[in-house]
């Protein structure tokens, strides 16, 4: 069941159970025969999910959190627009109360969406500095000692915080997110073995896809040839 939990931040993995409850509630909504109540229930589910997601930000990547808010808000708005086409119940006290709650939920949802958009806009304009100046990508057996020595030397030079997995990696599931969001420059200690390690290849690929500058440090005279690159899947050290 890793695919359920690894999409979220380590401290937010419990929310996957909440998503299952949400999906169950959505699937049970059509059981009630009244279309008005069905739409009202769907709106309540999606609006609460929209508010909860914008508040907790459970996904690993900020774009996923924003997309989740937009999708839930769209479905909630669709349910509200569909309400006039349903058979409205007789106007009485409980219907009035539901409409009041509906209006409060709309106001709260709009407030949370506006607040989330404002926070994202401000954070982008403020250009929050990344946590690590350098990330040392290396094969432990071939270049573990070199990576340790390099970090010690860079620390003495006060170049900034240097990421070394032996010191800074607390959760393996956040490795690629760290490279993507918290690293200014990826330093690859190029040995023949580094091209056979899937985690090293994943770090290099993530940096390349997300525009993180990559600096190779050649520790061997042998560079991967075309045959090695074409058969790299067979050479992976799993």
PDB file of C-alpha atoms in Angstrom:
ATOM      1  CA  UNK A   1       0.000   0.000   0.000  1.00  0.00           C
ATOM      2  CA  UNK A   2       2.966   2.352  -0.435  1.00  0.00           C
ATOM      3  CA  UNK A   3       1.296   4.088  -3.383  1.00  0.00           C
ATOM      4  CA  UNK A   4      -1.383   5.370  -0.981  1.00  0.00           C
ATOM      5  CA  UNK A   5       0.979   6.916   1.556  1.00  0.00           C
ATOM      6  CA  UNK A   6       4.090   8.001  -0.379  1.00  0.00           C
ATOM      7  CA  UNK A   7       2.223  10.778  -2.187  1.00  0.00           C
ATOM      8  CA  UNK A   8       1.854  12.782   1.019  1.00  0.00           C
ATOM      9  CA  UNK A   9       4.281  14.449   3.394  1.00  0.00           C
ATOM     10  CA  UNK A  10       5.576  12.067   6.096  1.00  0.00           C
ATOM     11  CA  UNK A  11       3.681  13.881   8.853  1.00  0.00           C
ATOM     12  CA  UNK A  12       0.461  13.868   6.778  1.00  0.00           C
ATOM     13  CA  UNK A  13       0.237  10.221   5.742  1.00  0.00           C
ATOM     14  CA  UNK A  14      -2.755   9.715   8.021  1.00  0.00           C
ATOM     15  CA  UNK A  15      -4.796  11.853   5.642  1.00  0.00           C
ATOM     16  CA  UNK A  16      -4.888   8.999   3.111  1.00  0.00           C
ATOM     17  CA  UNK A  17      -7.417   7.300   5.406  1.00  0.00           C
ATOM     18  CA  UNK A  18      -9.499  10.477   5.342  1.00  0.00           C
ATOM     19  CA  UNK A  19      -9.455  10.410   1.542  1.00  0.00           C
ATOM     20  CA  UNK A  20     -10.797   6.845   1.637  1.00  0.00           C
ATOM     21  CA  UNK A  21     -13.624   7.964   3.924  1.00  0.00           C
ATOM     22  CA  UNK A  22     -14.349  10.843   1.544  1.00  0.00           C
ATOM     23  CA  UNK A  23     -14.547   8.501  -1.453  1.00  0.00           C
ATOM     24  CA  UNK A  24     -16.855   6.178   0.480  1.00  0.00           C
ATOM     25  CA  UNK A  25     -19.137   9.087   1.409  1.00  0.00           C
ATOM     26  CA  UNK A  26     -19.286  10.219  -2.239  1.00  0.00           C
ATOM     27  CA  UNK A  27     -20.186   6.720  -3.422  1.00  0.00           C
ATOM     28  CA  UNK A  28     -22.962   6.418  -0.791  1.00  0.00           C
ATOM     29  CA  UNK A  29     -24.534   9.788  -1.608  1.00  0.00           C
ATOM     30  CA  UNK A  30     -26.794   8.496  -4.462  1.00  0.00           C
ATOM     31  CA  UNK A  31     -28.469   6.061  -2.035  1.00  0.00           C
ATOM     32  CA  UNK A  32     -30.612   8.903  -0.662  1.00  0.00           C
ATOM     33  CA  UNK A  33     -33.594   9.380  -3.033  1.00  0.00           C
ATOM     34  CA  UNK A  34     -33.861  13.185  -2.778  1.00  0.00           C
ATOM     35  CA  UNK A  35     -31.742  14.932  -5.453  1.00  0.00           C
ATOM     36  CA  UNK A  36     -31.576  18.147  -3.424  1.00  0.00           C
ATOM     37  CA  UNK A  37     -30.083  16.334  -0.442  1.00  0.00           C
ATOM     38  CA  UNK A  38     -27.672  14.454  -2.736  1.00  0.00           C
ATOM     39  CA  UNK A  39     -26.331  17.688  -4.221  1.00  0.00           C
ATOM     40  CA  UNK A  40     -26.160  19.325  -0.819  1.00  0.00           C
ATOM     41  CA  UNK A  41     -24.218  16.352   0.542  1.00  0.00           C
ATOM     42  CA  UNK A  42     -21.775  16.393  -2.372  1.00  0.00           C
ATOM     43  CA  UNK A  43     -21.251  20.108  -1.955  1.00  0.00           C
ATOM     44  CA  UNK A  44     -20.547  19.676   1.756  1.00  0.00           C
ATOM     45  CA  UNK A  45     -18.027  16.890   1.114  1.00  0.00           C
ATOM     46  CA  UNK A  46     -16.106  18.763  -1.588  1.00  0.00           C
ATOM     47  CA  UNK A  47     -16.135  22.107   0.208  1.00  0.00           C
ATOM     48  CA  UNK A  48     -14.835  20.553   3.442  1.00  0.00           C
ATOM     49  CA  UNK A  49     -12.085  18.766   1.486  1.00  0.00           C
ATOM     50  CA  UNK A  50     -11.210  22.047  -0.209  1.00  0.00           C
ATOM     51  CA  UNK A  51     -10.887  23.851   3.129  1.00  0.00           C
ATOM     52  CA  UNK A  52      -8.981  20.981   4.759  1.00  0.00           C
ATOM     53  CA  UNK A  53      -6.512  20.643   1.884  1.00  0.00           C
ATOM     54  CA  UNK A  54      -5.824  24.367   1.661  1.00  0.00           C
ATOM     55  CA  UNK A  55      -5.227  24.426   5.419  1.00  0.00           C
ATOM     56  CA  UNK A  56      -3.043  21.314   5.849  1.00  0.00           C
ATOM     57  CA  UNK A  57      -1.260  21.210   2.451  1.00  0.00           C
ATOM     58  CA  UNK A  58      -0.734  17.410   2.742  1.00  0.00           C
ATOM     59  CA  UNK A  59       0.767  16.684  -0.708  1.00  0.00           C
ATOM     60  CA  UNK A  60       4.542  16.652  -1.144  1.00  0.00           C
ATOM     61  CA  UNK A  61       4.566  19.148  -4.005  1.00  0.00           C
ATOM     62  CA  UNK A  62       2.887  22.600  -3.770  1.00  0.00           C
ATOM     63  CA  UNK A  63       1.424  22.277  -7.279  1.00  0.00           C
ATOM     64  CA  UNK A  64      -0.443  19.134  -6.203  1.00  0.00           C
ATOM     65  CA  UNK A  65      -1.962  20.976  -3.239  1.00  0.00           C
ATOM     66  CA  UNK A  66      -3.109  23.830  -5.485  1.00  0.00           C
ATOM     67  CA  UNK A  67      -4.568  21.399  -8.025  1.00  0.00           C
ATOM     68  CA  UNK A  68      -6.435  19.531  -5.262  1.00  0.00           C
ATOM     69  CA  UNK A  69      -8.003  22.788  -4.028  1.00  0.00           C
ATOM     70  CA  UNK A  70      -9.057  23.801  -7.551  1.00  0.00           C
ATOM     71  CA  UNK A  71     -10.619  20.397  -8.331  1.00  0.00           C
ATOM     72  CA  UNK A  72     -12.581  20.244  -5.062  1.00  0.00           C
ATOM     73  CA  UNK A  73     -13.746  23.832  -5.486  1.00  0.00           C
ATOM     74  CA  UNK A  74     -14.876  23.081  -9.060  1.00  0.00           C
ATOM     75  CA  UNK A  75     -16.974  20.087  -7.989  1.00  0.00           C
ATOM     76  CA  UNK A  76     -18.424  22.039  -5.048  1.00  0.00           C
ATOM     77  CA  UNK A  77     -19.375  24.908  -7.361  1.00  0.00           C
ATOM     78  CA  UNK A  78     -20.889  22.453  -9.851  1.00  0.00           C
ATOM     79  CA  UNK A  79     -23.080  20.989  -7.068  1.00  0.00           C
ATOM     80  CA  UNK A  80     -24.236  24.483  -6.050  1.00  0.00           C
ATOM     81  CA  UNK A  81     -25.086  25.454  -9.638  1.00  0.00           C
ATOM     82  CA  UNK A  82     -27.095  22.221  -9.994  1.00  0.00           C
ATOM     83  CA  UNK A  83     -29.229  22.856  -6.893  1.00  0.00           C
ATOM     84  CA  UNK A  84     -31.891  24.991  -8.683  1.00  0.00           C
ATOM     85  CA  UNK A  85     -32.532  22.111 -11.109  1.00  0.00           C
ATOM     86  CA  UNK A  86     -33.405  19.708  -8.283  1.00  0.00           C
ATOM     87  CA  UNK A  87     -36.823  19.394  -6.670  1.00  0.00           C
ATOM     88  CA  UNK A  88     -36.563  21.784  -3.764  1.00  0.00           C
ATOM     89  CA  UNK A  89     -38.203  20.656  -0.503  1.00  0.00           C
ATOM     90  CA  UNK A  90     -40.843  22.725   1.207  1.00  0.00           C
ATOM     91  CA  UNK A  91     -39.520  25.843   2.876  1.00  0.00           C
ATOM     92  CA  UNK A  92     -39.402  25.248   6.614  1.00  0.00           C
ATOM     93  CA  UNK A  93     -37.053  25.728   9.518  1.00  0.00           C
ATOM     94  CA  UNK A  94     -34.548  22.979   8.757  1.00  0.00           C
ATOM     95  CA  UNK A  95     -34.263  23.989   5.102  1.00  0.00           C
ATOM     96  CA  UNK A  96     -33.550  27.554   6.163  1.00  0.00           C
ATOM     97  CA  UNK A  97     -30.903  26.299   8.541  1.00  0.00           C
ATOM     98  CA  UNK A  98     -29.295  24.241   5.793  1.00  0.00           C
ATOM     99  CA  UNK A  99     -29.236  27.245   3.483  1.00  0.00           C
ATOM    100  CA  UNK A 100     -27.559  29.308   6.195  1.00  0.00           C
ATOM    101  CA  UNK A 101     -24.939  26.600   6.673  1.00  0.00           C
ATOM    102  CA  UNK A 102     -24.531  26.431   2.918  1.00  0.00           C
ATOM    103  CA  UNK A 103     -23.844  30.142   2.742  1.00  0.00           C
ATOM    104  CA  UNK A 104     -21.328  29.910   5.586  1.00  0.00           C
ATOM    105  CA  UNK A 105     -19.544  27.051   3.837  1.00  0.00           C
ATOM    106  CA  UNK A 106     -19.386  29.033   0.595  1.00  0.00           C
ATOM    107  CA  UNK A 107     -17.923  32.022   2.423  1.00  0.00           C
ATOM    108  CA  UNK A 108     -15.384  29.824   4.264  1.00  0.00           C
ATOM    109  CA  UNK A 109     -14.363  28.067   1.061  1.00  0.00           C
ATOM    110  CA  UNK A 110     -13.851  31.323  -0.813  1.00  0.00           C
ATOM    111  CA  UNK A 111     -11.885  32.707   2.118  1.00  0.00           C
ATOM    112  CA  UNK A 112      -9.576  29.690   2.246  1.00  0.00           C
ATOM    113  CA  UNK A 113      -9.064  29.714  -1.538  1.00  0.00           C
ATOM    114  CA  UNK A 114      -8.235  33.421  -1.541  1.00  0.00           C
ATOM    115  CA  UNK A 115      -5.937  32.964   1.440  1.00  0.00           C
ATOM    116  CA  UNK A 116      -4.153  30.038  -0.221  1.00  0.00           C
ATOM    117  CA  UNK A 117      -3.680  31.953  -3.483  1.00  0.00           C
ATOM    118  CA  UNK A 118      -2.377  34.938  -1.521  1.00  0.00           C
ATOM    119  CA  UNK A 119       0.120  32.781   0.403  1.00  0.00           C
ATOM    120  CA  UNK A 120       1.410  31.171  -2.804  1.00  0.00           C
ATOM    121  CA  UNK A 121       1.737  34.566  -4.506  1.00  0.00           C
ATOM    122  CA  UNK A 122       3.570  36.096  -1.553  1.00  0.00           C
ATOM    123  CA  UNK A 123       5.907  33.118  -1.201  1.00  0.00           C
ATOM    124  CA  UNK A 124       6.828  33.327  -4.889  1.00  0.00           C
ATOM    125  CA  UNK A 125       7.535  37.029  -4.718  1.00  0.00           C
ATOM    126  CA  UNK A 126       9.554  36.693  -1.529  1.00  0.00           C
ATOM    127  CA  UNK A 127      11.754  34.026  -3.179  1.00  0.00           C
ATOM    128  CA  UNK A 128      12.302  31.893  -0.075  1.00  0.00           C
ATOM    129  CA  UNK A 129      15.936  30.737   0.042  1.00  0.00           C
ATOM    130  CA  UNK A 130      16.445  27.006  -0.344  1.00  0.00           C
ATOM    131  CA  UNK A 131      17.603  24.952   2.621  1.00  0.00           C
ATOM    132  CA  UNK A 132      20.720  23.409   1.059  1.00  0.00           C
ATOM    133  CA  UNK A 133      23.364  25.176  -0.962  1.00  0.00           C
ATOM    134  CA  UNK A 134      24.785  21.900  -2.282  1.00  0.00           C
ATOM    135  CA  UNK A 135      23.580  18.293  -2.539  1.00  0.00           C
ATOM    136  CA  UNK A 136      26.260  15.592  -2.761  1.00  0.00           C
ATOM    137  CA  UNK A 137      25.071  12.810  -5.061  1.00  0.00           C
ATOM    138  CA  UNK A 138      27.397   9.812  -4.731  1.00  0.00           C
ATOM    139  CA  UNK A 139      27.729   6.035  -4.552  1.00  0.00           C
ATOM    140  CA  UNK A 140      28.426   5.088  -0.932  1.00  0.00           C
ATOM    141  CA  UNK A 141      30.922   2.307  -1.633  1.00  0.00           C
ATOM    142  CA  UNK A 142      32.846   4.079  -4.378  1.00  0.00           C
ATOM    143  CA  UNK A 143      32.782   7.652  -3.081  1.00  0.00           C
ATOM    144  CA  UNK A 144      31.394   7.665   0.456  1.00  0.00           C
ATOM    145  CA  UNK A 145      34.686   8.723   2.049  1.00  0.00           C
ATOM    146  CA  UNK A 146      35.261  11.375  -0.631  1.00  0.00           C
ATOM    147  CA  UNK A 147      31.779  12.787  -0.053  1.00  0.00           C
ATOM    148  CA  UNK A 148      32.432  13.002   3.698  1.00  0.00           C
ATOM    149  CA  UNK A 149      35.783  14.721   3.149  1.00  0.00           C
ATOM    150  CA  UNK A 150      34.236  17.124   0.649  1.00  0.00           C
ATOM    151  CA  UNK A 151      31.452  18.090   3.036  1.00  0.00           C
ATOM    152  CA  UNK A 152      33.956  18.724   5.831  1.00  0.00           C
ATOM    153  CA  UNK A 153      36.027  20.950   3.532  1.00  0.00           C
ATOM    154  CA  UNK A 154      32.973  22.858   2.264  1.00  0.00           C
ATOM    155  CA  UNK A 155      31.722  23.347   5.831  1.00  0.00           C
ATOM    156  CA  UNK A 156      35.051  24.880   6.836  1.00  0.00           C
ATOM    157  CA  UNK A 157      34.811  27.244   3.864  1.00  0.00           C
ATOM    158  CA  UNK A 158      31.292  28.297   5.006  1.00  0.00           C
ATOM    159  CA  UNK A 159      29.795  27.926   1.546  1.00  0.00           C
ATOM    160  CA  UNK A 160      26.392  27.104   3.038  1.00  0.00           C
ATOM    161  CA  UNK A 161      24.518  24.040   4.192  1.00  0.00           C
ATOM    162  CA  UNK A 162      25.574  20.851   2.383  1.00  0.00           C
ATOM    163  CA  UNK A 163      23.238  17.850   2.081  1.00  0.00           C
ATOM    164  CA  UNK A 164      24.827  14.455   2.708  1.00  0.00           C
ATOM    165  CA  UNK A 165      22.378  11.578   2.997  1.00  0.00           C
ATOM    166  CA  UNK A 166      24.212   9.991   5.932  1.00  0.00           C
ATOM    167  CA  UNK A 167      23.617  13.172   7.952  1.00  0.00           C
ATOM    168  CA  UNK A 168      20.483  14.804   6.568  1.00  0.00           C
ATOM    169  CA  UNK A 169      18.237  12.125   5.036  1.00  0.00           C
ATOM    170  CA  UNK A 170      15.520  11.280   7.574  1.00  0.00           C
ATOM    171  CA  UNK A 171      12.886   9.846   5.222  1.00  0.00           C
ATOM    172  CA  UNK A 172      13.800   8.166   1.936  1.00  0.00           C
ATOM    173  CA  UNK A 173      10.397   9.003   0.441  1.00  0.00           C
ATOM    174  CA  UNK A 174      11.251  12.733   0.581  1.00  0.00           C
ATOM    175  CA  UNK A 175      14.611  12.412  -1.207  1.00  0.00           C
ATOM    176  CA  UNK A 176      13.529  13.541  -4.667  1.00  0.00           C
ATOM    177  CA  UNK A 177      11.283  16.277  -3.238  1.00  0.00           C
ATOM    178  CA  UNK A 178      14.314  17.620  -1.367  1.00  0.00           C
ATOM    179  CA  UNK A 179      16.356  17.724  -4.591  1.00  0.00           C
ATOM    180  CA  UNK A 180      13.506  19.444  -6.414  1.00  0.00           C
ATOM    181  CA  UNK A 181      12.532  22.065  -3.845  1.00  0.00           C
ATOM    182  CA  UNK A 182      15.288  22.523  -1.246  1.00  0.00           C
ATOM    183  CA  UNK A 183      18.588  22.341  -3.172  1.00  0.00           C
ATOM    184  CA  UNK A 184      20.345  25.111  -5.090  1.00  0.00           C
ATOM    185  CA  UNK A 185      22.996  22.963  -6.826  1.00  0.00           C
ATOM    186  CA  UNK A 186      23.386  19.203  -7.251  1.00  0.00           C
ATOM    187  CA  UNK A 187      27.002  18.015  -7.108  1.00  0.00           C
ATOM    188  CA  UNK A 188      27.488  14.565  -8.689  1.00  0.00           C
ATOM    189  CA  UNK A 189      30.598  12.651  -7.632  1.00  0.00           C
ATOM    190  CA  UNK A 190      31.081  10.776 -10.893  1.00  0.00           C
ATOM    191  CA  UNK A 191      32.315   7.241 -10.426  1.00  0.00           C
ATOM    192  CA  UNK A 192      31.504   4.253 -12.578  1.00  0.00           C
ATOM    193  CA  UNK A 193      29.208   2.911  -9.854  1.00  0.00           C
ATOM    194  CA  UNK A 194      27.068   6.048  -9.553  1.00  0.00           C
ATOM    195  CA  UNK A 195      25.441   5.270 -12.920  1.00  0.00           C
ATOM    196  CA  UNK A 196      24.317   1.875 -11.578  1.00  0.00           C
ATOM    197  CA  UNK A 197      22.529   3.193  -8.494  1.00  0.00           C
ATOM    198  CA  UNK A 198      18.804   3.953  -9.075  1.00  0.00           C
ATOM    199  CA  UNK A 199      18.633   6.557  -6.302  1.00  0.00           C
ATOM    200  CA  UNK A 200      21.572   8.475  -7.780  1.00  0.00           C
ATOM    201  CA  UNK A 201      20.001   8.355 -11.240  1.00  0.00           C
ATOM    202  CA  UNK A 202      16.718   9.535  -9.725  1.00  0.00           C
ATOM    203  CA  UNK A 203      18.439  12.507  -8.077  1.00  0.00           C
ATOM    204  CA  UNK A 204      20.128  13.488 -11.351  1.00  0.00           C
ATOM    205  CA  UNK A 205      16.896  13.074 -13.324  1.00  0.00           C
ATOM    206  CA  UNK A 206      14.877  15.093 -10.802  1.00  0.00           C
ATOM    207  CA  UNK A 207      17.421  17.913 -10.871  1.00  0.00           C
ATOM    208  CA  UNK A 208      17.388  17.935 -14.670  1.00  0.00           C
ATOM    209  CA  UNK A 209      13.565  17.960 -14.871  1.00  0.00           C
ATOM    210  CA  UNK A 210      13.128  20.716 -12.277  1.00  0.00           C
ATOM    211  CA  UNK A 211      15.918  22.975 -13.469  1.00  0.00           C
ATOM    212  CA  UNK A 212      18.303  22.454 -10.541  1.00  0.00           C
ATOM    213  CA  UNK A 213      21.888  23.234 -11.686  1.00  0.00           C
ATOM    214  CA  UNK A 214      24.096  20.124 -11.762  1.00  0.00           C
ATOM    215  CA  UNK A 215      27.878  20.143 -11.342  1.00  0.00           C
ATOM    216  CA  UNK A 216      29.767  16.883 -12.113  1.00  0.00           C
ATOM    217  CA  UNK A 217      32.990  16.071 -10.277  1.00  0.00           C
ATOM    218  CA  UNK A 218      34.906  13.434 -12.226  1.00  0.00           C
ATOM    219  CA  UNK A 219      36.560  10.912  -9.908  1.00  0.00           C
ATOM    220  CA  UNK A 220      37.405   8.416 -12.640  1.00  0.00           C
ATOM    221  CA  UNK A 221      38.886   8.636 -16.119  1.00  0.00           C
ATOM    222  CA  UNK A 222      36.297   6.261 -17.547  1.00  0.00           C
ATOM    223  CA  UNK A 223      33.115   7.907 -18.842  1.00  0.00           C
ATOM    224  CA  UNK A 224      29.959   5.912 -19.643  1.00  0.00           C
ATOM    225  CA  UNK A 225      29.999   4.899 -23.308  1.00  0.00           C
ATOM    226  CA  UNK A 226      26.976   4.522 -25.589  1.00  0.00           C
ATOM    227  CA  UNK A 227      26.719   0.780 -24.989  1.00  0.00           C
ATOM    228  CA  UNK A 228      26.682   1.297 -21.200  1.00  0.00           C
ATOM    229  CA  UNK A 229      23.967   3.961 -21.465  1.00  0.00           C
ATOM    230  CA  UNK A 230      21.788   1.819 -23.749  1.00  0.00           C
ATOM    231  CA  UNK A 231      22.025  -1.159 -21.369  1.00  0.00           C
ATOM    232  CA  UNK A 232      21.802   0.865 -18.147  1.00  0.00           C
ATOM    233  CA  UNK A 233      18.666  -0.951 -17.013  1.00  0.00           C
ATOM    234  CA  UNK A 234      20.637  -4.201 -16.928  1.00  0.00           C
ATOM    235  CA  UNK A 235      23.437  -2.615 -14.885  1.00  0.00           C
ATOM    236  CA  UNK A 236      21.305  -1.136 -12.120  1.00  0.00           C
ATOM    237  CA  UNK A 237      22.421  -2.092  -8.619  1.00  0.00           C
ATOM    238  CA  UNK A 238      19.065  -2.848  -7.005  1.00  0.00           C
TER     239      UNK A 238
END
